[in-house]
mmCIF file of C-alpha atoms in Angstrom:
data_model
loop_
_atom_site.group_PDB
_atom_site.id
_atom_site.type_symbol
_atom_site.label_atom_id
_atom_site.label_comp_id
_atom_site.label_asym_id
_atom_site.label_seq_id
_atom_site.Cartn_x
_atom_site.Cartn_y
_atom_site.Cartn_z
ATOM 1 C CA GLN K 193 10.117 -10.266 14.507
ATOM 2 C CA LYS K 194 8.457 -8.205 11.884
ATOM 3 C CA GLU K 195 8.043 -10.829 8.282
ATOM 4 C CA VAL K 196 9.167 -7.277 6.541
ATOM 5 C CA GLU K 197 11.918 -4.715 7.854
ATOM 6 C CA GLN K 198 12.267 -1.614 6.678
ATOM 7 C CA ASP K 199 14.545 1.206 7.719
ATOM 8 C CA PRO K 200 11.902 4.341 8.171
ATOM 9 C CA GLY K 201 14.363 7.192 7.640
ATOM 10 C CA PRO K 202 14.563 10.132 6.996
ATOM 11 C CA LEU K 203 17.732 10.087 4.484
ATOM 12 C CA SER K 204 18.380 13.147 3.322
ATOM 13 C CA VAL K 205 20.167 13.336 -0.047
ATOM 14 C CA PRO K 206 22.137 16.227 -2.184
ATOM 15 C CA GLU K 207 20.371 16.492 -5.953
ATOM 16 C CA GLY K 208 22.613 14.149 -8.472
ATOM 17 C CA ALA K 209 23.563 11.119 -5.901
ATOM 18 C CA ILE K 210 22.198 7.707 -5.810
ATOM 19 C CA VAL K 211 20.062 6.237 -3.095
ATOM 20 C CA SER K 212 20.184 2.653 -1.759
ATOM 21 C CA LEU K 213 16.633 1.839 -0.039
ATOM 22 C CA ASN K 214 16.455 -1.300 0.824
ATOM 23 C CA CYS K 215 14.298 -4.077 2.695
ATOM 24 C CA THR K 216 14.360 -7.050 4.375
ATOM 25 C CA TYR K 217 12.441 -9.728 5.052
ATOM 26 C CA SER K 218 11.725 -13.208 7.076
ATOM 27 C CA ASN K 219 9.482 -15.337 5.065
ATOM 28 C CA SER K 220 11.305 -17.316 2.774
ATOM 29 C CA ALA K 221 8.105 -18.027 0.919
ATOM 30 C CA PHE K 222 7.847 -14.468 -0.989
ATOM 31 C CA GLN K 223 8.981 -14.600 -4.549
ATOM 32 C CA TYR K 224 7.162 -11.074 -5.280
ATOM 33 C CA PHE K 225 8.601 -8.259 -4.614
ATOM 34 C CA MET K 226 7.994 -4.400 -4.994
ATOM 35 C CA TRP K 227 8.543 -1.419 -4.370
ATOM 36 C CA TYR K 228 5.568 2.373 -4.716
ATOM 37 C CA ARG K 229 6.594 5.184 -4.467
ATOM 38 C CA GLN K 230 4.459 7.828 -1.897
ATOM 39 C CA TYR K 231 3.728 11.457 -2.854
ATOM 40 C CA SER K 232 2.693 13.364 0.424
ATOM 41 C CA ARG K 233 -1.652 13.435 0.899
ATOM 42 C CA LYS K 234 -1.254 10.247 -2.064
ATOM 43 C CA GLY K 235 -1.849 7.069 -2.561
ATOM 44 C CA PRO K 236 0.966 4.690 -3.185
ATOM 45 C CA GLU K 237 1.931 4.125 -6.555
ATOM 46 C CA LEU K 238 3.537 0.687 -8.344
ATOM 47 C CA LEU K 239 7.975 1.279 -9.316
ATOM 48 C CA MET K 240 9.241 -1.314 -9.901
ATOM 49 C CA TYR K 241 7.766 -4.739 -9.809
ATOM 50 C CA THR K 242 9.679 -8.088 -9.776
ATOM 51 C CA TYR K 243 10.189 -11.899 -9.241
ATOM 52 C CA SER K 244 12.420 -13.754 -8.109
ATOM 53 C CA SER K 245 16.020 -12.960 -7.770
ATOM 54 C CA GLY K 246 18.309 -10.734 -10.367
ATOM 55 C CA ASN K 247 17.996 -7.169 -11.306
ATOM 56 C CA LYS K 248 15.483 -5.063 -13.117
ATOM 57 C CA GLU K 249 16.315 -1.837 -14.995
ATOM 58 C CA ASP K 250 13.486 1.068 -15.473
ATOM 59 C CA GLY K 251 15.044 4.461 -16.080
ATOM 60 C CA ARG K 252 16.880 5.725 -13.679
ATOM 61 C CA PHE K 253 15.069 3.000 -11.204
ATOM 62 C CA THR K 254 17.449 -0.373 -10.430
ATOM 63 C CA ALA K 255 15.577 -3.385 -8.259
ATOM 64 C CA GLN K 256 17.275 -5.632 -7.005
ATOM 65 C CA VAL K 257 16.337 -9.414 -5.385
ATOM 66 C CA ASP K 258 18.809 -11.647 -2.635
ATOM 67 C CA LYS K 259 16.871 -14.501 -2.060
ATOM 68 C CA SER K 260 18.981 -16.192 -0.271
ATOM 69 C CA SER K 261 19.978 -13.026 1.775
ATOM 70 C CA LYS K 262 16.426 -12.086 2.404
ATOM 71 C CA TYR K 263 17.067 -8.361 0.873
ATOM 72 C CA ILE K 264 15.799 -6.414 -1.733
ATOM 73 C CA SER K 265 17.294 -2.969 -2.962
ATOM 74 C CA LEU K 266 15.852 -0.183 -5.186
ATOM 75 C CA PHE K 267 18.181 2.423 -6.296
ATOM 76 C CA ILE K 268 17.717 5.481 -7.722
ATOM 77 C CA ARG K 269 20.460 7.260 -10.112
ATOM 78 C CA ASP K 270 21.273 10.716 -10.191
ATOM 79 C CA SER K 271 18.350 11.797 -7.606
ATOM 80 C CA GLN K 272 15.888 14.852 -8.300
ATOM 81 C CA PRO K 273 13.898 16.810 -6.108
ATOM 82 C CA SER K 274 11.217 14.985 -7.962
ATOM 83 C CA ASP K 275 12.026 11.951 -5.834
ATOM 84 C CA SER K 276 11.135 12.882 -2.107
ATOM 85 C CA ALA K 277 8.263 10.544 -1.339
ATOM 86 C CA THR K 278 8.004 7.633 1.651
ATOM 87 C CA TYR K 279 9.453 4.443 -0.625
ATOM 88 C CA LEU K 280 7.406 0.804 0.041
ATOM 89 C CA CYS K 281 9.102 -1.932 -0.615
ATOM 90 C CA ALA K 282 6.504 -5.007 -0.781
ATOM 91 C CA MET K 283 6.015 -8.504 -1.658
ATOM 92 C CA SER K 284 3.563 -11.546 -1.760
ATOM 93 C CA GLY K 285 4.275 -15.708 -2.581
ATOM 94 C CA ARG K 286 3.529 -17.659 -5.200
ATOM 95 C CA THR K 287 -0.201 -19.352 -4.452
ATOM 96 C CA SER K 288 -3.179 -17.013 -5.656
ATOM 97 C CA TYR K 289 -3.696 -16.607 -2.037
ATOM 98 C CA ASP K 290 -0.727 -15.005 -0.669
ATOM 99 C CA LYS K 291 -1.279 -11.120 0.452
ATOM 100 C CA VAL K 292 1.478 -8.773 0.008
ATOM 101 C CA ILE K 293 3.253 -7.662 3.018
ATOM 102 C CA PHE K 294 4.088 -4.101 2.578
ATOM 103 C CA GLY K 295 7.394 -2.594 4.694
ATOM 104 C CA PRO K 296 6.848 0.812 6.323
ATOM 105 C CA GLY K 297 7.942 2.168 3.988
ATOM 106 C CA THR K 298 11.323 4.937 3.948
ATOM 107 C CA SER K 299 11.473 8.502 3.323
ATOM 108 C CA LEU K 300 13.920 10.378 1.386
ATOM 109 C CA SER K 301 13.975 14.169 0.750
ATOM 110 C CA VAL K 302 16.643 15.022 -2.022
ATOM 111 C CA ILE K 303 18.278 18.111 -1.764
ATOM 112 C CA PRO K 304 18.345 20.817 -4.493
ATOM 113 C CA ASP C 70 -8.715 5.791 -18.280
ATOM 114 C CA GLY C 71 -8.431 2.786 -15.360
ATOM 115 C CA GLY C 72 -7.860 3.083 -11.956
ATOM 116 C CA ILE C 73 -9.865 3.406 -8.716
ATOM 117 C CA THR C 74 -11.749 6.823 -6.275
ATOM 118 C CA GLN C 75 -11.838 7.664 -3.629
ATOM 119 C CA SER C 76 -13.998 10.124 -1.963
ATOM 120 C CA PRO C 77 -14.433 12.107 -0.615
ATOM 121 C CA LYS C 78 -11.090 13.046 -0.709
ATOM 122 C CA TYR C 79 -12.229 14.933 3.386
ATOM 123 C CA LEU C 80 -14.503 14.524 5.780
ATOM 124 C CA PHE C 81 -15.695 15.156 9.053
ATOM 125 C CA ARG C 82 -17.108 12.450 11.594
ATOM 126 C CA LYS C 83 -19.255 14.101 14.639
ATOM 127 C CA GLU C 84 -19.267 12.184 18.005
ATOM 128 C CA GLY C 85 -21.568 9.097 17.895
ATOM 129 C CA GLN C 86 -21.631 9.318 13.818
ATOM 130 C CA ASN C 87 -21.183 6.272 11.175
ATOM 131 C CA VAL C 88 -19.499 7.512 8.106
ATOM 132 C CA THR C 89 -19.146 5.883 4.905
ATOM 133 C CA LEU C 90 -15.756 6.083 2.934
ATOM 134 C CA SER C 91 -16.205 5.026 -0.676
ATOM 135 C CA CYS C 92 -14.540 2.965 -3.028
ATOM 136 C CA GLU C 93 -14.912 1.982 -6.772
ATOM 137 C CA GLN C 94 -12.376 0.429 -9.578
ATOM 138 C CA ASN C 95 -13.140 0.290 -13.595
ATOM 139 C CA LEU C 96 -9.513 -2.400 -12.986
ATOM 140 C CA ASN C 97 -11.954 -5.466 -13.328
ATOM 141 C CA HIS C 98 -9.664 -6.460 -10.465
ATOM 142 C CA ASP C 99 -11.119 -9.725 -8.028
ATOM 143 C CA ALA C 100 -9.742 -8.302 -4.665
ATOM 144 C CA MET C 101 -10.023 -5.222 -2.949
ATOM 145 C CA TYR C 102 -8.732 -3.706 0.242
ATOM 146 C CA TRP C 103 -9.010 -1.084 2.800
ATOM 147 C CA TYR C 104 -6.467 0.793 4.768
ATOM 148 C CA ARG C 105 -5.681 2.845 7.511
ATOM 149 C CA GLN C 106 -2.228 5.093 7.476
ATOM 150 C CA ASP C 107 -1.353 7.245 9.860
ATOM 151 C CA PRO C 108 0.883 9.685 10.215
ATOM 152 C CA GLY C 109 4.495 8.428 9.837
ATOM 153 C CA GLN C 110 3.219 4.508 10.174
ATOM 154 C CA GLY C 111 3.291 2.322 7.079
ATOM 155 C CA LEU C 112 -0.120 1.077 5.611
ATOM 156 C CA ARG C 113 -2.743 -1.251 8.557
ATOM 157 C CA LEU C 114 -4.990 -3.442 6.448
ATOM 158 C CA ILE C 115 -8.767 -2.992 8.028
ATOM 159 C CA TYR C 116 -10.434 -5.586 5.324
ATOM 160 C CA TYR C 117 -9.512 -7.459 2.071
ATOM 161 C CA SER C 118 -11.999 -9.245 0.033
ATOM 162 C CA GLN C 119 -11.047 -11.722 -3.282
ATOM 163 C CA ILE C 120 -14.271 -12.765 -4.321
ATOM 164 C CA VAL C 121 -18.262 -9.890 -4.132
ATOM 165 C CA ASN C 122 -19.997 -10.989 -1.801
ATOM 166 C CA ASP C 123 -16.912 -12.195 0.557
ATOM 167 C CA PHE C 124 -15.156 -10.008 2.472
ATOM 168 C CA GLN C 125 -11.694 -10.560 5.348
ATOM 169 C CA LYS C 126 -11.240 -8.832 8.701
ATOM 170 C CA GLY C 127 -7.731 -7.777 8.456
ATOM 171 C CA ASP C 128 -5.392 -6.834 11.555
ATOM 172 C CA ILE C 129 -7.236 -3.617 12.301
ATOM 173 C CA ALA C 130 -11.359 -4.622 11.666
ATOM 174 C CA GLU C 131 -13.008 -3.376 15.045
ATOM 175 C CA GLY C 132 -15.396 -0.412 14.937
ATOM 176 C CA TYR C 133 -15.375 -1.130 10.519
ATOM 177 C CA SER C 134 -17.332 -2.227 8.833
ATOM 178 C CA VAL C 135 -17.684 -3.250 4.895
ATOM 179 C CA SER C 136 -19.094 -4.674 2.136
ATOM 180 C CA ARG C 137 -18.946 -5.770 -1.474
ATOM 181 C CA GLU C 138 -22.394 -6.905 -3.944
ATOM 182 C CA LYS C 139 -20.735 -5.511 -6.597
ATOM 183 C CA LYS C 140 -17.346 -6.200 -8.009
ATOM 184 C CA GLU C 141 -16.629 -2.792 -8.681
ATOM 185 C CA SER C 142 -17.401 -1.104 -5.348
ATOM 186 C CA PHE C 143 -15.549 -1.765 -1.627
ATOM 187 C CA PRO C 144 -17.636 0.509 1.077
ATOM 188 C CA LEU C 145 -15.877 1.056 3.741
ATOM 189 C CA THR C 146 -17.726 2.112 7.214
ATOM 190 C CA VAL C 147 -16.247 3.853 10.327
ATOM 191 C CA THR C 148 -18.961 3.080 12.751
ATOM 192 C CA SER C 149 -19.087 5.289 16.370
ATOM 193 C CA ALA C 150 -17.414 1.976 17.587
ATOM 194 C CA GLN C 151 -13.943 3.005 16.502
ATOM 195 C CA LYS C 152 -12.280 5.551 18.802
ATOM 196 C CA ASN C 153 -9.668 6.431 17.424
ATOM 197 C CA PRO C 154 -11.328 6.908 13.278
ATOM 198 C CA THR C 155 -8.398 9.934 12.473
ATOM 199 C CA ALA C 156 -5.952 8.349 9.557
ATOM 200 C CA PHE C 157 -5.997 8.498 5.896
ATOM 201 C CA TYR C 158 -7.977 6.152 4.265
ATOM 202 C CA LEU C 159 -6.194 3.872 1.079
ATOM 203 C CA CYS C 160 -7.912 1.838 -1.328
ATOM 204 C CA ALA C 161 -7.218 -0.721 -3.519
ATOM 205 C CA SER C 162 -7.373 -2.859 -5.434
ATOM 206 C CA SER C 163 -5.458 -6.182 -7.410
ATOM 207 C CA ILE C 164 -5.909 -8.700 -9.935
ATOM 208 C CA ARG C 165 -5.527 -11.225 -7.397
ATOM 209 C CA PRO C 166 -4.007 -11.447 -3.984
ATOM 210 C CA ASN C 167 -0.310 -12.153 -4.045
ATOM 211 C CA GLN C 168 -0.564 -9.088 -7.532
ATOM 212 C CA PRO C 169 0.668 -5.400 -7.224
ATOM 213 C CA GLN C 170 -2.159 -2.991 -5.260
ATOM 214 C CA HIS C 171 -3.445 -0.258 -7.656
ATOM 215 C CA PHE C 172 -3.853 2.352 -4.662
ATOM 216 C CA GLY C 173 -6.665 4.821 -4.964
ATOM 217 C CA ASP C 174 -5.893 9.050 -3.573
ATOM 218 C CA GLY C 175 -6.916 8.359 -0.226
ATOM 219 C CA THR C 176 -9.657 9.953 2.286
ATOM 220 C CA ARG C 177 -8.215 12.607 4.949
ATOM 221 C CA LEU C 178 -10.994 11.412 8.158
ATOM 222 C CA SER C 179 -10.561 14.294 10.876
ATOM 223 C CA ILE C 180 -13.310 14.198 14.850
ATOM 224 C CA LEU C 181 -15.021 17.160 14.801
#
């Protein structure tokens, strides 16, 4: 079993839809949770960063962490064609020597 | 503007040739990383460095070499021993290994 699993998609939604992207993980020591967006031929950019459980909102994006279920989600409201990209989840442990582990990414297309 | 600069954007390698990919950061980050990304695939860690003059192998280090003589710079050499070098190479840095990584825009390497 991989440490971080993510449905690769592709996921295709109409413009304006609410998008839900999810990751599951196996290591209960993970404390930091991140979401990255990667456009084609570009490097990933950090979208959201949360510590431990709970929700965090930033504009149209909401990150949710459920540590009891080892499950994290990224919600995108009012999706736009410019949201079309690959979304990678990532997570790490509490000590400064723990490495960040990336999920394989979910490809999202938002159709106008 | 602080960030990570990778050069060149595109690189071509001849058979039996070593090539070096440049990565420079002005974020004052201690940790730096090299990843390989193949089409439709996630990030695979090649090498990482937590401090100057120290680096460790990642999951796919064979056929690659690195150096970390300066905090700002972490060049990657793709040697002739790497038989399948065609890929998108990403460099990243972070304050500490368990903190979010910031990425460059990648170098696309192809075989001539």
